[in-house]
JSON list of C-alpha atoms in Angstrom, two decimals:
[
{"chain": "A", "resi": 114, "resn": "MET", "atom": "CA", "xyz": [146.37, 64.57, 82.21]},
{"chain": "A", "resi": 115, "resn": "CYS", "atom": "CA", "xyz": [148.86, 62.58, 84.20]},
{"chain": "A", "resi": 116, "resn": "CYS", "atom": "CA", "xyz": [149.56, 62.64, 87.89]},
{"chain": "A", "resi": 117, "resn": "SER", "atom": "CA", "xyz": [152.28, 60.91, 89.85]},
{"chain": "A", "resi": 118, "resn": "ASP", "atom": "CA", "xyz": [151.97, 59.67, 93.34]},
{"chain": "A", "resi": 119, "resn": "GLU", "atom": "CA", "xyz": [155.02, 60.70, 95.37]},
{"chain": "A", "resi": 120, "resn": "SER", "atom": "CA", "xyz": [154.87, 57.60, 97.58]},
{"chain": "A", "resi": 121, "resn": "SER", "atom": "CA", "xyz": [155.24, 55.16, 94.68]},
{"chain": "A", "resi": 122, "resn": "SER", "atom": "CA", "xyz": [156.30, 54.98, 91.10]},
{"chain": "A", "resi": 123, "resn": "HIS", "atom": "CA", "xyz": [152.74, 54.24, 90.05]},
{"chain": "A", "resi": 124, "resn": "ILE", "atom": "CA", "xyz": [151.31, 56.75, 87.65]},
{"chain": "A", "resi": 125, "resn": "TYR", "atom": "CA", "xyz": [147.62, 57.37, 88.02]},
{"chain": "A", "resi": 126, "resn": "ARG", "atom": "CA", "xyz": [145.79, 57.76, 84.72]},
{"chain": "A", "resi": 127, "resn": "PRO", "atom": "CA", "xyz": [142.08, 58.30, 85.30]},
{"chain": "A", "resi": 128, "resn": "GLU", "atom": "CA", "xyz": [141.24, 58.22, 81.59]},
{"chain": "A", "resi": 129, "resn": "ARG", "atom": "CA", "xyz": [142.47, 54.61, 81.36]},
{"chain": "A", "resi": 130, "resn": "LEU", "atom": "CA", "xyz": [140.42, 53.17, 84.25]},
{"chain": "A", "resi": 131, "resn": "LEU", "atom": "CA", "xyz": [138.22, 50.31, 83.23]},
{"chain": "A", "resi": 132, "resn": "ILE", "atom": "CA", "xyz": [134.60, 50.55, 84.19]},
{"chain": "A", "resi": 133, "resn": "VAL", "atom": "CA", "xyz": [133.63, 47.33, 85.94]},
{"chain": "A", "resi": 134, "resn": "SER", "atom": "CA", "xyz": [129.96, 46.59, 86.17]},
{"chain": "A", "resi": 135, "resn": "LEU", "atom": "CA", "xyz": [127.97, 43.81, 87.77]},
{"chain": "A", "resi": 136, "resn": "LYS", "atom": "CA", "xyz": [126.54, 40.98, 85.72]},
{"chain": "A", "resi": 137, "resn": "PRO", "atom": "CA", "xyz": [122.78, 40.83, 85.41]},
{"chain": "A", "resi": 138, "resn": "PHE", "atom": "CA", "xyz": [121.38, 39.10, 88.49]},
{"chain": "A", "resi": 139, "resn": "GLU", "atom": "CA", "xyz": [119.83, 36.32, 86.40]},
{"chain": "A", "resi": 140, "resn": "GLU", "atom": "CA", "xyz": [123.33, 35.29, 85.30]},
{"chain": "A", "resi": 141, "resn": "VAL", "atom": "CA", "xyz": [124.48, 35.23, 88.93]},
{"chain": "A", "resi": 142, "resn": "VAL", "atom": "CA", "xyz": [121.60, 32.90, 89.82]},
{"chain": "A", "resi": 143, "resn": "THR", "atom": "CA", "xyz": [122.43, 30.62, 86.89]},
{"chain": "A", "resi": 144, "resn": "GLU", "atom": "CA", "xyz": [126.14, 30.55, 87.65]},
{"chain": "A", "resi": 145, "resn": "TYR", "atom": "CA", "xyz": [126.02, 30.10, 91.43]},
{"chain": "A", "resi": 146, "resn": "GLY", "atom": "CA", "xyz": [122.61, 28.54, 92.06]},
{"chain": "A", "resi": 147, "resn": "SER", "atom": "CA", "xyz": [123.93, 24.99, 92.36]},
{"chain": "A", "resi": 148, "resn": "VAL", "atom": "CA", "xyz": [126.68, 26.03, 94.80]},
{"chain": "A", "resi": 149, "resn": "VAL", "atom": "CA", "xyz": [124.15, 27.83, 96.98]},
{"chain": "A", "resi": 150, "resn": "LEU", "atom": "CA", "xyz": [121.83, 24.81, 96.92]},
{"chain": "A", "resi": 151, "resn": "ARG", "atom": "CA", "xyz": [124.66, 22.51, 98.05]},
{"chain": "A", "resi": 152, "resn": "VAL", "atom": "CA", "xyz": [125.45, 24.82, 100.97]},
{"chain": "A", "resi": 153, "resn": "CYS", "atom": "CA", "xyz": [121.78, 24.93, 101.95]},
{"chain": "A", "resi": 154, "resn": "ARG", "atom": "CA", "xyz": [121.46, 21.13, 101.78]},
{"chain": "A", "resi": 155, "resn": "ALA", "atom": "CA", "xyz": [124.55, 20.73, 103.94]},
{"chain": "A", "resi": 156, "resn": "VAL", "atom": "CA", "xyz": [123.17, 22.98, 106.66]},
{"chain": "A", "resi": 157, "resn": "VAL", "atom": "CA", "xyz": [119.41, 22.27, 106.67]},
{"chain": "A", "resi": 158, "resn": "GLY", "atom": "CA", "xyz": [119.06, 18.99, 104.78]},
{"chain": "A", "resi": 159, "resn": "PRO", "atom": "CA", "xyz": [117.12, 18.25, 101.61]},
{"chain": "A", "resi": 160, "resn": "VAL", "atom": "CA", "xyz": [113.66, 19.09, 102.98]},
{"chain": "A", "resi": 161, "resn": "ASP", "atom": "CA", "xyz": [114.34, 22.74, 103.80]},
{"chain": "A", "resi": 162, "resn": "ALA", "atom": "CA", "xyz": [117.15, 23.37, 101.28]},
{"chain": "A", "resi": 163, "resn": "GLU", "atom": "CA", "xyz": [114.89, 24.88, 98.63]},
{"chain": "A", "resi": 164, "resn": "ASP", "atom": "CA", "xyz": [113.41, 27.32, 101.15]},
{"chain": "A", "resi": 165, "resn": "ALA", "atom": "CA", "xyz": [116.90, 28.38, 102.23]},
{"chain": "A", "resi": 166, "resn": "TRP", "atom": "CA", "xyz": [117.96, 28.68, 98.56]},
{"chain": "A", "resi": 167, "resn": "SER", "atom": "CA", "xyz": [114.98, 30.94, 97.80]},
{"chain": "A", "resi": 168, "resn": "GLU", "atom": "CA", "xyz": [115.57, 33.09, 100.88]},
{"chain": "A", "resi": 169, "resn": "THR", "atom": "CA", "xyz": [119.23, 33.42, 99.90]},
{"chain": "A", "resi": 170, "resn": "PHE", "atom": "CA", "xyz": [118.52, 34.72, 96.43]},
{"chain": "A", "resi": 171, "resn": "ILE", "atom": "CA", "xyz": [115.73, 37.03, 97.61]},
{"chain": "A", "resi": 172, "resn": "ALA", "atom": "CA", "xyz": [118.13, 38.63, 100.08]},
{"chain": "A", "resi": 173, "resn": "ALA", "atom": "CA", "xyz": [120.92, 38.69, 97.49]},
{"chain": "A", "resi": 174, "resn": "MET", "atom": "CA", "xyz": [118.69, 40.30, 94.87]},
{"chain": "A", "resi": 175, "resn": "ARG", "atom": "CA", "xyz": [117.89, 43.14, 97.27]},
{"chain": "A", "resi": 176, "resn": "ALA", "atom": "CA", "xyz": [121.55, 43.73, 98.15]},
{"chain": "A", "resi": 177, "resn": "TYR", "atom": "CA", "xyz": [123.09, 43.03, 94.73]},
{"chain": "A", "resi": 178, "resn": "PRO", "atom": "CA", "xyz": [122.90, 46.58, 93.34]},
{"chain": "A", "resi": 179, "resn": "GLU", "atom": "CA", "xyz": [125.04, 47.81, 96.26]},
{"chain": "A", "resi": 180, "resn": "LEU", "atom": "CA", "xyz": [127.64, 45.03, 95.94]},
{"chain": "A", "resi": 181, "resn": "ASP", "atom": "CA", "xyz": [131.17, 46.16, 95.18]},
{"chain": "A", "resi": 182, "resn": "PRO", "atom": "CA", "xyz": [131.89, 45.24, 91.53]},
{"chain": "A", "resi": 183, "resn": "GLY", "atom": "CA", "xyz": [135.17, 43.62, 92.54]},
{"chain": "A", "resi": 184, "resn": "ALA", "atom": "CA", "xyz": [133.60, 41.46, 95.25]},
{"chain": "A", "resi": 185, "resn": "ASN", "atom": "CA", "xyz": [133.80, 37.67, 95.22]},
{"chain": "A", "resi": 186, "resn": "VAL", "atom": "CA", "xyz": [130.17, 36.96, 94.32]},
{"chain": "A", "resi": 187, "resn": "GLU", "atom": "CA", "xyz": [130.40, 33.25, 95.10]},
{"chain": "A", "resi": 188, "resn": "ALA", "atom": "CA", "xyz": [131.75, 33.85, 98.62]},
{"chain": "A", "resi": 189, "resn": "TRP", "atom": "CA", "xyz": [129.16, 36.56, 99.17]},
{"chain": "A", "resi": 190, "resn": "LEU", "atom": "CA", "xyz": [126.32, 34.22, 98.14]},
{"chain": "A", "resi": 191, "resn": "VAL", "atom": "CA", "xyz": [127.66, 31.32, 100.22]},
{"chain": "A", "resi": 192, "resn": "THR", "atom": "CA", "xyz": [127.78, 33.62, 103.26]},
{"chain": "A", "resi": 193, "resn": "ILE", "atom": "CA", "xyz": [124.17, 34.67, 102.71]},
{"chain": "A", "resi": 194, "resn": "ALA", "atom": "CA", "xyz": [123.14, 31.03, 102.12]},
{"chain": "A", "resi": 195, "resn": "HIS", "atom": "CA", "xyz": [124.82, 29.90, 105.32]},
{"chain": "A", "resi": 196, "resn": "ARG", "atom": "CA", "xyz": [123.08, 32.61, 107.36]},
{"chain": "A", "resi": 197, "resn": "LYS", "atom": "CA", "xyz": [119.67, 31.96, 105.79]},
{"chain": "A", "resi": 198, "resn": "ALA", "atom": "CA", "xyz": [120.04, 28.22, 106.38]},
{"chain": "A", "resi": 199, "resn": "ILE", "atom": "CA", "xyz": [120.91, 28.82, 110.04]},
{"chain": "A", "resi": 200, "resn": "ASP", "atom": "CA", "xyz": [117.85, 31.09, 110.34]},
{"chain": "A", "resi": 201, "resn": "ILE", "atom": "CA", "xyz": [115.67, 28.24, 109.04]},
{"chain": "A", "resi": 202, "resn": "VAL", "atom": "CA", "xyz": [117.24, 25.79, 111.51]},
{"chain": "A", "resi": 203, "resn": "ARG", "atom": "CA", "xyz": [116.46, 28.20, 114.35]},
{"chain": "A", "resi": 204, "resn": "VAL", "atom": "CA", "xyz": [112.87, 28.70, 113.21]},
{"chain": "A", "resi": 205, "resn": "ARG", "atom": "CA", "xyz": [112.29, 24.96, 112.80]},
{"chain": "A", "resi": 206, "resn": "GLY", "atom": "CA", "xyz": [113.62, 24.42, 116.31]},
{"chain": "A", "resi": 207, "resn": "ARG", "atom": "CA", "xyz": [110.93, 26.71, 117.72]},
{"chain": "A", "resi": 208, "resn": "VAL", "atom": "CA", "xyz": [108.00, 25.35, 115.71]},
{"chain": "A", "resi": 209, "resn": "ALA", "atom": "CA", "xyz": [105.90, 22.60, 117.27]},
{"chain": "A", "resi": 210, "resn": "ILE", "atom": "CA", "xyz": [105.74, 19.40, 115.27]},
{"chain": "A", "resi": 211, "resn": "PRO", "atom": "CA", "xyz": [102.17, 18.12, 114.88]},
{"chain": "A", "resi": 212, "resn": "THR", "atom": "CA", "xyz": [101.60, 14.54, 116.04]},
{"chain": "A", "resi": 213, "resn": "ASP", "atom": "CA", "xyz": [98.65, 12.18, 116.28]},
{"chain": "A", "resi": 214, "resn": "GLU", "atom": "CA", "xyz": [99.20, 11.64, 120.00]},
{"chain": "A", "resi": 215, "resn": "VAL", "atom": "CA", "xyz": [100.00, 14.21, 122.63]},
{"chain": "A", "resi": 216, "resn": "PRO", "atom": "CA", "xyz": [102.83, 12.92, 124.83]},
{"chain": "A", "resi": 217, "resn": "GLU", "atom": "CA", "xyz": [102.10, 12.61, 128.52]},
{"chain": "A", "resi": 218, "resn": "LEU", "atom": "CA", "xyz": [103.71, 15.40, 130.49]},
{"chain": "A", "resi": 219, "resn": "PRO", "atom": "CA", "xyz": [106.12, 14.23, 133.16]},
{"chain": "A", "resi": 220, "resn": "THR", "atom": "CA", "xyz": [105.13, 15.00, 136.71]},
{"chain": "A", "resi": 221, "resn": "ARG", "atom": "CA", "xyz": [107.49, 16.57, 139.18]},
{"chain": "A", "resi": 222, "resn": "ILE", "atom": "CA", "xyz": [105.38, 15.63, 142.21]},
{"chain": "A", "resi": 223, "resn": "GLY", "atom": "CA", "xyz": [107.50, 13.88, 144.78]},
{"chain": "A", "resi": 224, "resn": "LEU", "atom": "CA", "xyz": [110.74, 14.22, 142.82]},
{"chain": "A", "resi": 225, "resn": "PRO", "atom": "CA", "xyz": [113.79, 15.59, 144.55]},
{"chain": "A", "resi": 226, "resn": "GLY", "atom": "CA", "xyz": [114.29, 19.14, 143.40]},
{"chain": "A", "resi": 227, "resn": "SER", "atom": "CA", "xyz": [110.67, 19.59, 142.40]},
{"chain": "A", "resi": 228, "resn": "TRP", "atom": "CA", "xyz": [109.08, 22.81, 143.48]},
{"chain": "A", "resi": 229, "resn": "ASP", "atom": "CA", "xyz": [105.44, 23.28, 144.44]},
{"chain": "A", "resi": 230, "resn": "HIS", "atom": "CA", "xyz": [105.02, 27.05, 144.62]},
{"chain": "A", "resi": 231, "resn": "GLU", "atom": "CA", "xyz": [101.50, 26.85, 146.03]},
{"chain": "A", "resi": 232, "resn": "LEU", "atom": "CA", "xyz": [102.62, 24.61, 148.89]},
{"chain": "A", "resi": 233, "resn": "TRP", "atom": "CA", "xyz": [105.54, 26.89, 149.65]},
{"chain": "A", "resi": 234, "resn": "ASP", "atom": "CA", "xyz": [103.24, 29.92, 149.63]},
{"chain": "A", "resi": 235, "resn": "ALA", "atom": "CA", "xyz": [100.93, 28.15, 152.08]},
{"chain": "A", "resi": 236, "resn": "LEU", "atom": "CA", "xyz": [103.85, 27.10, 154.30]},
{"chain": "A", "resi": 237, "resn": "GLU", "atom": "CA", "xyz": [105.22, 30.63, 154.20]},
{"chain": "A", "resi": 238, "resn": "GLN", "atom": "CA", "xyz": [101.99, 31.94, 155.73]},
{"chain": "A", "resi": 239, "resn": "LEU", "atom": "CA", "xyz": [102.42, 29.77, 158.83]},
{"chain": "A", "resi": 240, "resn": "PRO", "atom": "CA", "xyz": [104.13, 31.15, 161.94]},
{"chain": "A", "resi": 241, "resn": "PHE", "atom": "CA", "xyz": [107.80, 30.13, 162.08]},
{"chain": "A", "resi": 242, "resn": "LYS", "atom": "CA", "xyz": [107.47, 27.42, 164.76]},
{"chain": "A", "resi": 243, "resn": "GLN", "atom": "CA", "xyz": [104.50, 25.79, 162.98]},
{"chain": "A", "resi": 244, "resn": "ARG", "atom": "CA", "xyz": [106.30, 25.91, 159.62]},
{"chain": "A", "resi": 245, "resn": "ALA", "atom": "CA", "xyz": [109.49, 24.47, 161.15]},
{"chain": "A", "resi": 246, "resn": "ALA", "atom": "CA", "xyz": [107.63, 21.71, 163.03]},
{"chain": "A", "resi": 247, "resn": "VAL", "atom": "CA", "xyz": [105.74, 20.67, 159.87]},
{"chain": "A", "resi": 248, "resn": "ALA", "atom": "CA", "xyz": [108.89, 20.72, 157.76]},
{"chain": "A", "resi": 249, "resn": "TYR", "atom": "CA", "xyz": [111.11, 18.90, 160.27]},
{"chain": "A", "resi": 250, "resn": "HIS", "atom": "CA", "xyz": [108.53, 16.22, 161.13]},
{"chain": "A", "resi": 251, "resn": "PHE", "atom": "CA", "xyz": [106.66, 15.59, 157.87]},
{"chain": "A", "resi": 252, "resn": "LEU", "atom": "CA", "xyz": [109.40, 16.40, 155.38]},
{"chain": "A", "resi": 253, "resn": "GLY", "atom": "CA", "xyz": [112.52, 15.66, 157.41]},
{"chain": "A", "resi": 254, "resn": "GLY", "atom": "CA", "xyz": [111.12, 12.72, 159.37]},
{"chain": "A", "resi": 255, "resn": "LEU", "atom": "CA", "xyz": [112.40, 13.97, 162.73]},
{"chain": "A", "resi": 256, "resn": "PRO", "atom": "CA", "xyz": [110.65, 12.93, 165.97]},
{"chain": "A", "resi": 257, "resn": "TYR", "atom": "CA", "xyz": [109.06, 15.72, 167.99]},
{"chain": "A", "resi": 258, "resn": "ALA", "atom": "CA", "xyz": [111.68, 15.33, 170.76]},
{"chain": "A", "resi": 259, "resn": "ASP", "atom": "CA", "xyz": [114.42, 16.33, 168.29]},
{"chain": "A", "resi": 260, "resn": "ILE", "atom": "CA", "xyz": [112.27, 19.14, 166.88]},
{"chain": "A", "resi": 261, "resn": "ALA", "atom": "CA", "xyz": [111.76, 20.46, 170.42]},
{"chain": "A", "resi": 262, "resn": "GLU", "atom": "CA", "xyz": [115.53, 20.68, 170.91]},
{"chain": "A", "resi": 263, "resn": "ILE", "atom": "CA", "xyz": [115.95, 22.54, 167.61]},
{"chain": "A", "resi": 264, "resn": "LEU", "atom": "CA", "xyz": [113.12, 24.98, 168.34]},
{"chain": "A", "resi": 265, "resn": "GLY", "atom": "CA", "xyz": [113.99, 25.39, 172.02]},
{"chain": "A", "resi": 266, "resn": "ASN", "atom": "CA", "xyz": [110.67, 24.18, 173.42]},
{"chain": "A", "resi": 267, "resn": "THR", "atom": "CA", "xyz": [109.12, 20.97, 174.79]},
{"chain": "A", "resi": 268, "resn": "PRO", "atom": "CA", "xyz": [108.14, 17.90, 172.74]},
{"chain": "A", "resi": 269, "resn": "THR", "atom": "CA", "xyz": [104.50, 18.65, 173.59]},
{"chain": "A", "resi": 270, "resn": "ALA", "atom": "CA", "xyz": [104.82, 22.22, 172.27]},
{"chain": "A", "resi": 271, "resn": "ALA", "atom": "CA", "xyz": [106.57, 20.94, 169.11]},
{"chain": "A", "resi": 272, "resn": "ARG", "atom": "CA", "xyz": [103.78, 18.38, 168.57]},
{"chain": "A", "resi": 273, "resn": "LYS", "atom": "CA", "xyz": [101.15, 21.11, 169.07]},
{"chain": "A", "resi": 274, "resn": "ALA", "atom": "CA", "xyz": [102.94, 23.43, 166.61]},
{"chain": "A", "resi": 275, "resn": "GLY", "atom": "CA", "xyz": [103.07, 20.62, 164.03]},
{"chain": "A", "resi": 276, "resn": "SER", "atom": "CA", "xyz": [99.40, 19.78, 164.57]},
{"chain": "A", "resi": 277, "resn": "ASP", "atom": "CA", "xyz": [98.32, 23.43, 164.32]},
{"chain": "A", "resi": 278, "resn": "GLY", "atom": "CA", "xyz": [100.46, 23.87, 161.19]},
{"chain": "A", "resi": 279, "resn": "ILE", "atom": "CA", "xyz": [98.87, 20.85, 159.46]},
{"chain": "A", "resi": 280, "resn": "ALA", "atom": "CA", "xyz": [95.39, 22.07, 160.43]},
{"chain": "A", "resi": 281, "resn": "ALA", "atom": "CA", "xyz": [96.14, 25.50, 158.93]},
{"chain": "A", "resi": 282, "resn": "LEU", "atom": "CA", "xyz": [97.48, 23.90, 155.73]},
{"chain": "A", "resi": 283, "resn": "ARG", "atom": "CA", "xyz": [94.32, 21.80, 155.42]},
{"chain": "A", "resi": 284, "resn": "LYS", "atom": "CA", "xyz": [92.29, 25.01, 155.52]},
{"chain": "A", "resi": 285, "resn": "THR", "atom": "CA", "xyz": [94.47, 27.10, 153.19]},
{"chain": "A", "resi": 286, "resn": "TYR", "atom": "CA", "xyz": [96.34, 24.75, 150.86]},
{"chain": "A", "resi": 287, "resn": "LEU", "atom": "CA", "xyz": [94.11, 21.70, 150.42]},
{"chain": "A", "resi": 288, "resn": "PRO", "atom": "CA", "xyz": [90.99, 23.54, 149.24]},
{"chain": "A", "resi": 289, "resn": "LYS", "atom": "CA", "xyz": [93.02, 24.81, 146.27]},
{"chain": "A", "resi": 290, "resn": "THR", "atom": "CA", "xyz": [94.50, 21.43, 145.35]},
{"chain": "A", "resi": 291, "resn": "VAL", "atom": "CA", "xyz": [91.94, 18.75, 146.25]},
{"chain": "A", "resi": 292, "resn": "PRO", "atom": "CA", "xyz": [88.71, 18.51, 144.24]},
{"chain": "A", "resi": 293, "resn": "GLU", "atom": "CA", "xyz": [85.48, 18.82, 146.18]},
{"chain": "A", "resi": 294, "resn": "GLY", "atom": "CA", "xyz": [84.08, 15.57, 147.52]},
{"chain": "A", "resi": 295, "resn": "SER", "atom": "CA", "xyz": [87.45, 13.87, 147.94]},
{"chain": "A", "resi": 296, "resn": "HIS", "atom": "CA", "xyz": [89.08, 13.44, 151.32]},
{"chain": "A", "resi": 297, "resn": "ALA", "atom": "CA", "xyz": [92.69, 14.19, 152.01]}
]
């Protein structure tokens, strides 16, 4: 039975089609194993290359039966190897490395840009004029005369607001942060 395609001069003969089948997977591993290992070494280094190689062929073995018989097997395996190697790099980046000594954690106390949420929460509880007087005098270094101008009151009232604000902080903030028996 012969059919012609009107759009081309090609004659379609179904009885003459070659049946292309996939090689046994073991042959694929033998043929392309060294290429896959080189790709894995290039991405993850020699220590993790064997893990990436194994993961590559496990994934490939699962997908191999569905692979198009005309597909470029080498390119397909290299793509899988590259992705598996990147997965290993990502995992290794998230895993803690055991050491004999625990490094000292840097402190942010007193550094510009540091943020003490507990102190801010305590300051936030103060009335506005007390909070402003404490911030302007103790954090900004302004004299009470300047604070009085900003707040629209007298230097005595600004000093009193600052004093009351510090007293309130000593009652609310310091008990949480200073161990018992020590004096702030």
